Short mmCIF file of C-alpha atoms in Angstrom, two decimals:
data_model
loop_
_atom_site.label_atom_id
_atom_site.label_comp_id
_atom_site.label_asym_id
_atom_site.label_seq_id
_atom_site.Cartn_x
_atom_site.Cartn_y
_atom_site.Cartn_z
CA UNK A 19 0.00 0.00 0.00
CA UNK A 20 1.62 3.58 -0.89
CA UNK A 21 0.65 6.81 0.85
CA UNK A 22 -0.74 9.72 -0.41
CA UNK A 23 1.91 12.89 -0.50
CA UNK A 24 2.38 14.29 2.55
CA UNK A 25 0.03 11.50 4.05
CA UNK A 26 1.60 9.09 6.72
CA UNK A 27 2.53 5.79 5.05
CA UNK A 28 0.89 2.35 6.33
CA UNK A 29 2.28 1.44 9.50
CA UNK A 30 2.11 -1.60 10.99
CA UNK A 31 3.05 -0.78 14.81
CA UNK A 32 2.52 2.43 15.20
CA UNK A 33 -1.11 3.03 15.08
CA UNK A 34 -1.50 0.31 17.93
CA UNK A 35 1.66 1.95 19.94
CA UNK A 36 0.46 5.85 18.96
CA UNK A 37 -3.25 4.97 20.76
CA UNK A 38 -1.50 3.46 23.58
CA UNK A 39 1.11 6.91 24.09
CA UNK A 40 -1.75 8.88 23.64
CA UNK A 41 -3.77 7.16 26.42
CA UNK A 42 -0.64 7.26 28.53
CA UNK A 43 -0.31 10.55 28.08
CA UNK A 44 -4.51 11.84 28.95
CA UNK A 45 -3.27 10.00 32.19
CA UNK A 46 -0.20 11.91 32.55
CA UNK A 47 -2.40 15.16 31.84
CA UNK A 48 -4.26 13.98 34.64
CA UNK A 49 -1.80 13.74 37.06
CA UNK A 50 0.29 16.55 36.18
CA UNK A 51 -3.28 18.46 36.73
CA UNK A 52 -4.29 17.21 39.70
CA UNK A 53 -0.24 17.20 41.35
CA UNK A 54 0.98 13.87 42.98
CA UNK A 55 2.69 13.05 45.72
CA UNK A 56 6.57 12.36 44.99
CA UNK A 57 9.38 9.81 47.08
CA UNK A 58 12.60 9.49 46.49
CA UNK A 59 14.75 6.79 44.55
CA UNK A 60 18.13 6.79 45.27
CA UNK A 61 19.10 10.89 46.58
CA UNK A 62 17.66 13.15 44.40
CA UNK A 63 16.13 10.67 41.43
CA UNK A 64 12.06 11.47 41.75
CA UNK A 65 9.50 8.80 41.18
CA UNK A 66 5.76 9.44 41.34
CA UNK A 67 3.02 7.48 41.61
CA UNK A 68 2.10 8.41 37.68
CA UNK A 69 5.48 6.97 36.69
CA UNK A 70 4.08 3.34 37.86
CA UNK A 71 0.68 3.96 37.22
CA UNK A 72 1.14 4.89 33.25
CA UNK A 73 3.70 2.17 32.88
CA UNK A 74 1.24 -0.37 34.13
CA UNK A 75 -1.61 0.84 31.89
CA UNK A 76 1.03 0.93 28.89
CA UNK A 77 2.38 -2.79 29.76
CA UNK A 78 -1.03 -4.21 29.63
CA UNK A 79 -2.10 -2.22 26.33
CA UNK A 80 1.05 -4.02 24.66
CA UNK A 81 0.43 -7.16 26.30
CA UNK A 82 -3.26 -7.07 24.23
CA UNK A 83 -2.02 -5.52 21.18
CA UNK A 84 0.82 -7.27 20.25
CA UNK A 85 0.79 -10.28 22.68
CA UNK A 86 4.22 -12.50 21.86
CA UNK A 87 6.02 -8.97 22.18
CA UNK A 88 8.69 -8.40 25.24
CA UNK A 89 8.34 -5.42 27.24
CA UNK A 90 11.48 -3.66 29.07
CA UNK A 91 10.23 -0.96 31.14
CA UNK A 92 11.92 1.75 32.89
CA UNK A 93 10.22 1.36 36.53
CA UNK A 94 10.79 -2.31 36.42
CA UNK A 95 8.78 -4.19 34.15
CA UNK A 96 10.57 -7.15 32.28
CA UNK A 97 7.52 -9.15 30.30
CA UNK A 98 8.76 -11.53 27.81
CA UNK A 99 12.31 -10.67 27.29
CA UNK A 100 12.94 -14.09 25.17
CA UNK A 101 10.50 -12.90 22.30
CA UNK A 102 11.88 -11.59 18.63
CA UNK A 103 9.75 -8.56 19.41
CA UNK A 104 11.21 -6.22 22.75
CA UNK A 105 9.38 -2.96 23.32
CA UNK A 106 11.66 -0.01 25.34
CA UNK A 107 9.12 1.80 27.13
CA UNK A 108 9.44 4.95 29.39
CA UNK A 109 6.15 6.02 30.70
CA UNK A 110 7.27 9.12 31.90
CA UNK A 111 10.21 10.63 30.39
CA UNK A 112 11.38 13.88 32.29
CA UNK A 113 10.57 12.95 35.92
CA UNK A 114 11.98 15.71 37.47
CA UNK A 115 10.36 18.36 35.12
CA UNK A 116 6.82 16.42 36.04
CA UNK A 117 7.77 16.57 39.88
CA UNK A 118 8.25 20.51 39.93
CA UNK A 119 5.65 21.54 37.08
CA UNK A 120 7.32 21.98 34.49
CA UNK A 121 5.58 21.24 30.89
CA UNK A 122 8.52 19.13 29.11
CA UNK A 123 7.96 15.16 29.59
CA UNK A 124 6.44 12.63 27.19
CA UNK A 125 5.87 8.82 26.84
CA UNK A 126 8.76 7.18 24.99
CA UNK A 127 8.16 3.76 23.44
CA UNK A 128 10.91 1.54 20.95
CA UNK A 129 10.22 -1.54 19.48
CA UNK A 130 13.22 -3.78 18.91
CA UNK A 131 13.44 -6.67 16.52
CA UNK A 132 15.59 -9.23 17.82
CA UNK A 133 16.95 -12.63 16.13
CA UNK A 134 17.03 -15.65 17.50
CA UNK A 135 21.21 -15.53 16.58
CA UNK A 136 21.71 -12.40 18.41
CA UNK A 137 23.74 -12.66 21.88
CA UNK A 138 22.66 -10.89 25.02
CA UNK A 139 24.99 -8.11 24.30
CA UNK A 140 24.21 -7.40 20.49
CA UNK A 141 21.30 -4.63 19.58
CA UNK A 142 18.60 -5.82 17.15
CA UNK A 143 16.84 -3.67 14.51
CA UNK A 144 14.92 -0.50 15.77
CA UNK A 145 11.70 -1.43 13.90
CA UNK A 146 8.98 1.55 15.53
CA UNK A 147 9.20 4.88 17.37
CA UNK A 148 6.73 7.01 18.84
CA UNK A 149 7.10 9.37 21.29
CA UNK A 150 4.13 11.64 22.74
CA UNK A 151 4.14 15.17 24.25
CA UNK A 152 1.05 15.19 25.56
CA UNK A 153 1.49 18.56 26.99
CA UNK A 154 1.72 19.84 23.31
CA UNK A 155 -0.41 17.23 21.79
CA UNK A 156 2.71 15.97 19.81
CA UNK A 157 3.04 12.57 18.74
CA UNK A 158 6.23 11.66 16.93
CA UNK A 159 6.24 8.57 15.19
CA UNK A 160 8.67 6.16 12.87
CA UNK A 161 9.04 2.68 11.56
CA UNK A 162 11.98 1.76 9.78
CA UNK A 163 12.21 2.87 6.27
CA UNK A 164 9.03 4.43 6.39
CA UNK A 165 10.62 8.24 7.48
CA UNK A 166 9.42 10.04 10.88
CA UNK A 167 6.36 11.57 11.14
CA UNK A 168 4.59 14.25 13.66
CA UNK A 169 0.82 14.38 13.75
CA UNK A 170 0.49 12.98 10.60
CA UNK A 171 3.20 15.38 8.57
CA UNK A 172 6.86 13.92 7.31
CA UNK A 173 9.58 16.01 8.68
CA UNK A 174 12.93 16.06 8.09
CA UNK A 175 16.56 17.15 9.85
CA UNK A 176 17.54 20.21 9.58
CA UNK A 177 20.15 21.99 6.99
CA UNK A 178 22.10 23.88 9.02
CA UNK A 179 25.81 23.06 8.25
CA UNK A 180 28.00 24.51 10.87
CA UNK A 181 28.00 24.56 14.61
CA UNK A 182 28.64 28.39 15.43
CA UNK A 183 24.74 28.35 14.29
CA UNK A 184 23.39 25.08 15.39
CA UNK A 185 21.13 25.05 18.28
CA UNK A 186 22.13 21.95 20.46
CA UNK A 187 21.22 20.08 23.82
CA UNK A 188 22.12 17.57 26.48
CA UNK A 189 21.07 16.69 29.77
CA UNK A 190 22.72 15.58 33.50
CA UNK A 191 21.93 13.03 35.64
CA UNK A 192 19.47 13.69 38.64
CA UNK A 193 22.04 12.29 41.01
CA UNK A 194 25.63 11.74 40.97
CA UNK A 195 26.02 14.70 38.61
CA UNK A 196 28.89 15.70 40.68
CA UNK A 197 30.88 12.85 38.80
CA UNK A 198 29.51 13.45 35.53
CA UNK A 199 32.39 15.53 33.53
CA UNK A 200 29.67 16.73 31.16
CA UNK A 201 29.23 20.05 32.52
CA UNK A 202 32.98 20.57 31.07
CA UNK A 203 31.66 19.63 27.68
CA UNK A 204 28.47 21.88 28.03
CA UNK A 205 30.65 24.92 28.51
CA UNK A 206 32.69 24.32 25.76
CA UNK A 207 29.75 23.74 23.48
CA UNK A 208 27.96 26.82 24.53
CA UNK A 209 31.01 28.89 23.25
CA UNK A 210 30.97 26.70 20.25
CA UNK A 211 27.72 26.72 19.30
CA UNK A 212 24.49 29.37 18.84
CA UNK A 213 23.54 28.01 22.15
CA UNK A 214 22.85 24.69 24.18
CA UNK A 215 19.40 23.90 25.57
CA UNK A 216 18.69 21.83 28.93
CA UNK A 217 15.23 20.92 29.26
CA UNK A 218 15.29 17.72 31.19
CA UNK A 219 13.94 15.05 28.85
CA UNK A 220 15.94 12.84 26.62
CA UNK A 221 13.47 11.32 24.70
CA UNK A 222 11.79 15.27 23.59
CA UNK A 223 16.04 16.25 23.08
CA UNK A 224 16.21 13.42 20.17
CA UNK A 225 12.32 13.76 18.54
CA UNK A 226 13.06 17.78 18.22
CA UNK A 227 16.49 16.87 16.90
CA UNK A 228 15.03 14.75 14.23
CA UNK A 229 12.35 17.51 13.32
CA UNK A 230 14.82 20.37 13.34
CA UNK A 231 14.45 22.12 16.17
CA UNK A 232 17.62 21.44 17.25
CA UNK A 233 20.71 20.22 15.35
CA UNK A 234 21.85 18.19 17.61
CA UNK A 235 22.11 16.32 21.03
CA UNK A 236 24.51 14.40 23.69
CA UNK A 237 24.71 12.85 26.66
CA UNK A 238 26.28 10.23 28.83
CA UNK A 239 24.48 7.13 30.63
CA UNK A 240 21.28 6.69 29.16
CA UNK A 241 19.15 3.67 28.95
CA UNK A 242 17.72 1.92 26.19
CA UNK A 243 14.06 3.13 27.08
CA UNK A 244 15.70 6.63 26.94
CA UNK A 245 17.10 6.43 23.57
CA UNK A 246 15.29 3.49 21.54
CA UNK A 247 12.56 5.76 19.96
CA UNK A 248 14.26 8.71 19.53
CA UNK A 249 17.25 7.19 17.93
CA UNK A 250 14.42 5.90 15.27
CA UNK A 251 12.91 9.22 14.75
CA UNK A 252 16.70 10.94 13.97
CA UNK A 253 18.07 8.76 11.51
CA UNK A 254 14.93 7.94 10.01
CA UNK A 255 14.41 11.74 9.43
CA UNK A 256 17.97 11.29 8.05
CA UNK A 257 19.99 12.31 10.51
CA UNK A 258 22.88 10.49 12.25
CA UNK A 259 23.35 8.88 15.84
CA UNK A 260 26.61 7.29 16.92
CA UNK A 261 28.69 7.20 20.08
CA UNK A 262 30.93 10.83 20.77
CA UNK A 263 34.00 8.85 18.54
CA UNK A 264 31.80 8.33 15.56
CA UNK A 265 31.23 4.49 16.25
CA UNK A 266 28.66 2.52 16.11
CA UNK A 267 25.95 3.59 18.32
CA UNK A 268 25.12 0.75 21.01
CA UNK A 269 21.40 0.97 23.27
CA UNK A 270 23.29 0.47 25.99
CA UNK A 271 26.90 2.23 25.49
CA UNK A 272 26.13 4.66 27.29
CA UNK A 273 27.17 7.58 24.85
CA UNK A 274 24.35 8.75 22.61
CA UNK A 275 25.71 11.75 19.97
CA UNK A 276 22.85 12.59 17.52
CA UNK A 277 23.05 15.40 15.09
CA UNK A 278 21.20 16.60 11.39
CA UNK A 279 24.78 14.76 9.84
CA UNK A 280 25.77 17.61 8.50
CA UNK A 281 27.48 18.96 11.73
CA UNK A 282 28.26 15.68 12.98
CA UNK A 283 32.04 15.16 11.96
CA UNK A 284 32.41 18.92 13.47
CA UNK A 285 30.87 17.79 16.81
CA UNK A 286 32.92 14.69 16.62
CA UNK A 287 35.99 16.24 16.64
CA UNK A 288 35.67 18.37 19.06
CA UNK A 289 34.94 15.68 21.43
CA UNK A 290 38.04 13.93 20.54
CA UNK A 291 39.65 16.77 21.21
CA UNK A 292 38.05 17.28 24.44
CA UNK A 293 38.84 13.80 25.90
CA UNK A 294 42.62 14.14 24.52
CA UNK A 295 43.18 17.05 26.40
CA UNK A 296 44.19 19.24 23.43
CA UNK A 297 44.17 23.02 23.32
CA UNK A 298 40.90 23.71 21.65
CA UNK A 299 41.03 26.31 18.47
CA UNK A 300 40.41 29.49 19.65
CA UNK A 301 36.73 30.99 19.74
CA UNK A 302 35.68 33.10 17.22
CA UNK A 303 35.23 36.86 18.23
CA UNK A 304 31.84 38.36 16.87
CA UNK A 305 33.17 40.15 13.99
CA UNK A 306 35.46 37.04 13.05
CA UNK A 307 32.28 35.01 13.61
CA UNK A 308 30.51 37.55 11.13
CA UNK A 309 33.07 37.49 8.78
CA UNK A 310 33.12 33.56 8.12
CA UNK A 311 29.67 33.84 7.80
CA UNK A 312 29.39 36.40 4.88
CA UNK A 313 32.53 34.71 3.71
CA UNK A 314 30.77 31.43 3.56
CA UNK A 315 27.69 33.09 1.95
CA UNK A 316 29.49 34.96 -0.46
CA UNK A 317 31.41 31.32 -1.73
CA UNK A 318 30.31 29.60 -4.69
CA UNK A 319 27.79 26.73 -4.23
#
């Protein structure tokens, strides 16, 4: 079956998954409205009760809609693991934003295809995507080879080639951040770059990154319900995701880098500069930084 132009093609996970984030999400709406009572995990990591509740409701969705499938939950839930099919879900990506009231969290869920050859530490295919906002009323969707999709309308990476104007992101842990050496790599991106954006939710970082919003987006220790969908969404709206060396990216290495590809070689060598220790090139002044822009205008194409 083809599409129409412009139409979403015929999917056959996401409508089933994109009904179940969108239920997830009214419930999250709910919450969110009505506040909830937090507790703590660990020192500063926030769970609330909608965390558990959504992921519950989302678990036994899958479990009707696509009953062989595995589910690999964030608060816990390990259904079926041995199955081909493994879905990544986060009910509530962006905890701490949800704790304090502020709008920027979503439901994350990844379906992974997984052969019976693979070992234990080998990824599978990313087969689906979607990802809701339901604080916007977003829902960002993918399956592989059939582009990424928001509310029904294709969308692409974005074109911006350099990263004195790229608009990027990245995010720190809830705890422990005292031994996370990102915020050395945060500085030096901020100088680097048109600006770097923190708003608190991994899974939002990679769908905007895929739609253009931003050009691009790091960060160290994720999980594989963090990353799964989003990592779908980028490369399917032809960007590129790999670890901060270039490599192969891995759902569980730890590093994510995603970027539009066109920056991407730019943003990987800075990092290899960064973790070599190197004297970094100096930063552009504003009217050098104005004059390799008109320069760069002014060049043939």
């Amino acid at each position: 079956m083809t599409a129409a132009a412009g139409s979403e093609p015929w999917f056959v996970w996401v409508p089933a998954a994109s009904a179940i984030a969108r239920e997830g999400g009214a419930r999250l709406r709910e919450f969110f409205a009505a506040g909830v009572e937090t507790e703590y995990k660990g020192d500063v990591d926030l769970v609330t009760v909608a965390d558990r509740t959504v992921e519950k409701l989302i678990r036994g969705r899958l479990r009707e809609a696509f009953p062989d499938h595995g589910v690999y939950g964030e608060e816990g839930t390990r259904d079926r693991m041995e199955g081909e099919y493994r879905w990544y879900v986060d009910p509530l990506d962006g905890t701490t934003n949800f704790a304090h009231g502020f709008p920027q969290f979503c439901v994350s869920l990844g379906l992974e295809r997984r052969s019976a050859s693979l070992g234990p530490d080998e990824d599978g295919t990313l087969e689906a995507a979607v990802i809701y906002d339901p604080m916007r009323d977003e829902l960002f969707s993918a399956e592989r080879g059939r582009g990424a999709w928001l509310n029904g309308k294709r969308f692409h990476v974005s074109r911006t080639a350099h990263l004195a104007e790229s608009l990027i992101s990245t995010g720190f842990p809830s705890r422990k951040r005292h031994d996370s050496p990102n915020i050395h790599f945060y500085h030096e991106f901020t100088l680097r770059s048109h600006g770097v954006r923190r708003a608190g939710s991994a899974a939002l970082d990679l769908a905007w990154t895929a739609c253009g919003r931003l050009e691009a987006f790091w960060e160290f220790n994720l999980n594989p319900w963090d990353t799964a969908a989003g990592v779908l969404l980028v490369t399917e709206a032809g960007g590129r995701v790999t670890d901060f060396a270039g490599g192969l990216f891995r759902l569980d290495s730890r590093e994510v880098l995603a970027s539009n590809g066109l920056i991407h070689e730019e943003l990987v060598a800075l990092f290899e500069d960064m973790f070599a220790g190197r004297d970094l090139t100096p930063i552009p002044t504003p009217r050098e930084f104005a004059q390799r822009r008109a320069e760069r205008a002014a060049a043939p194409k």
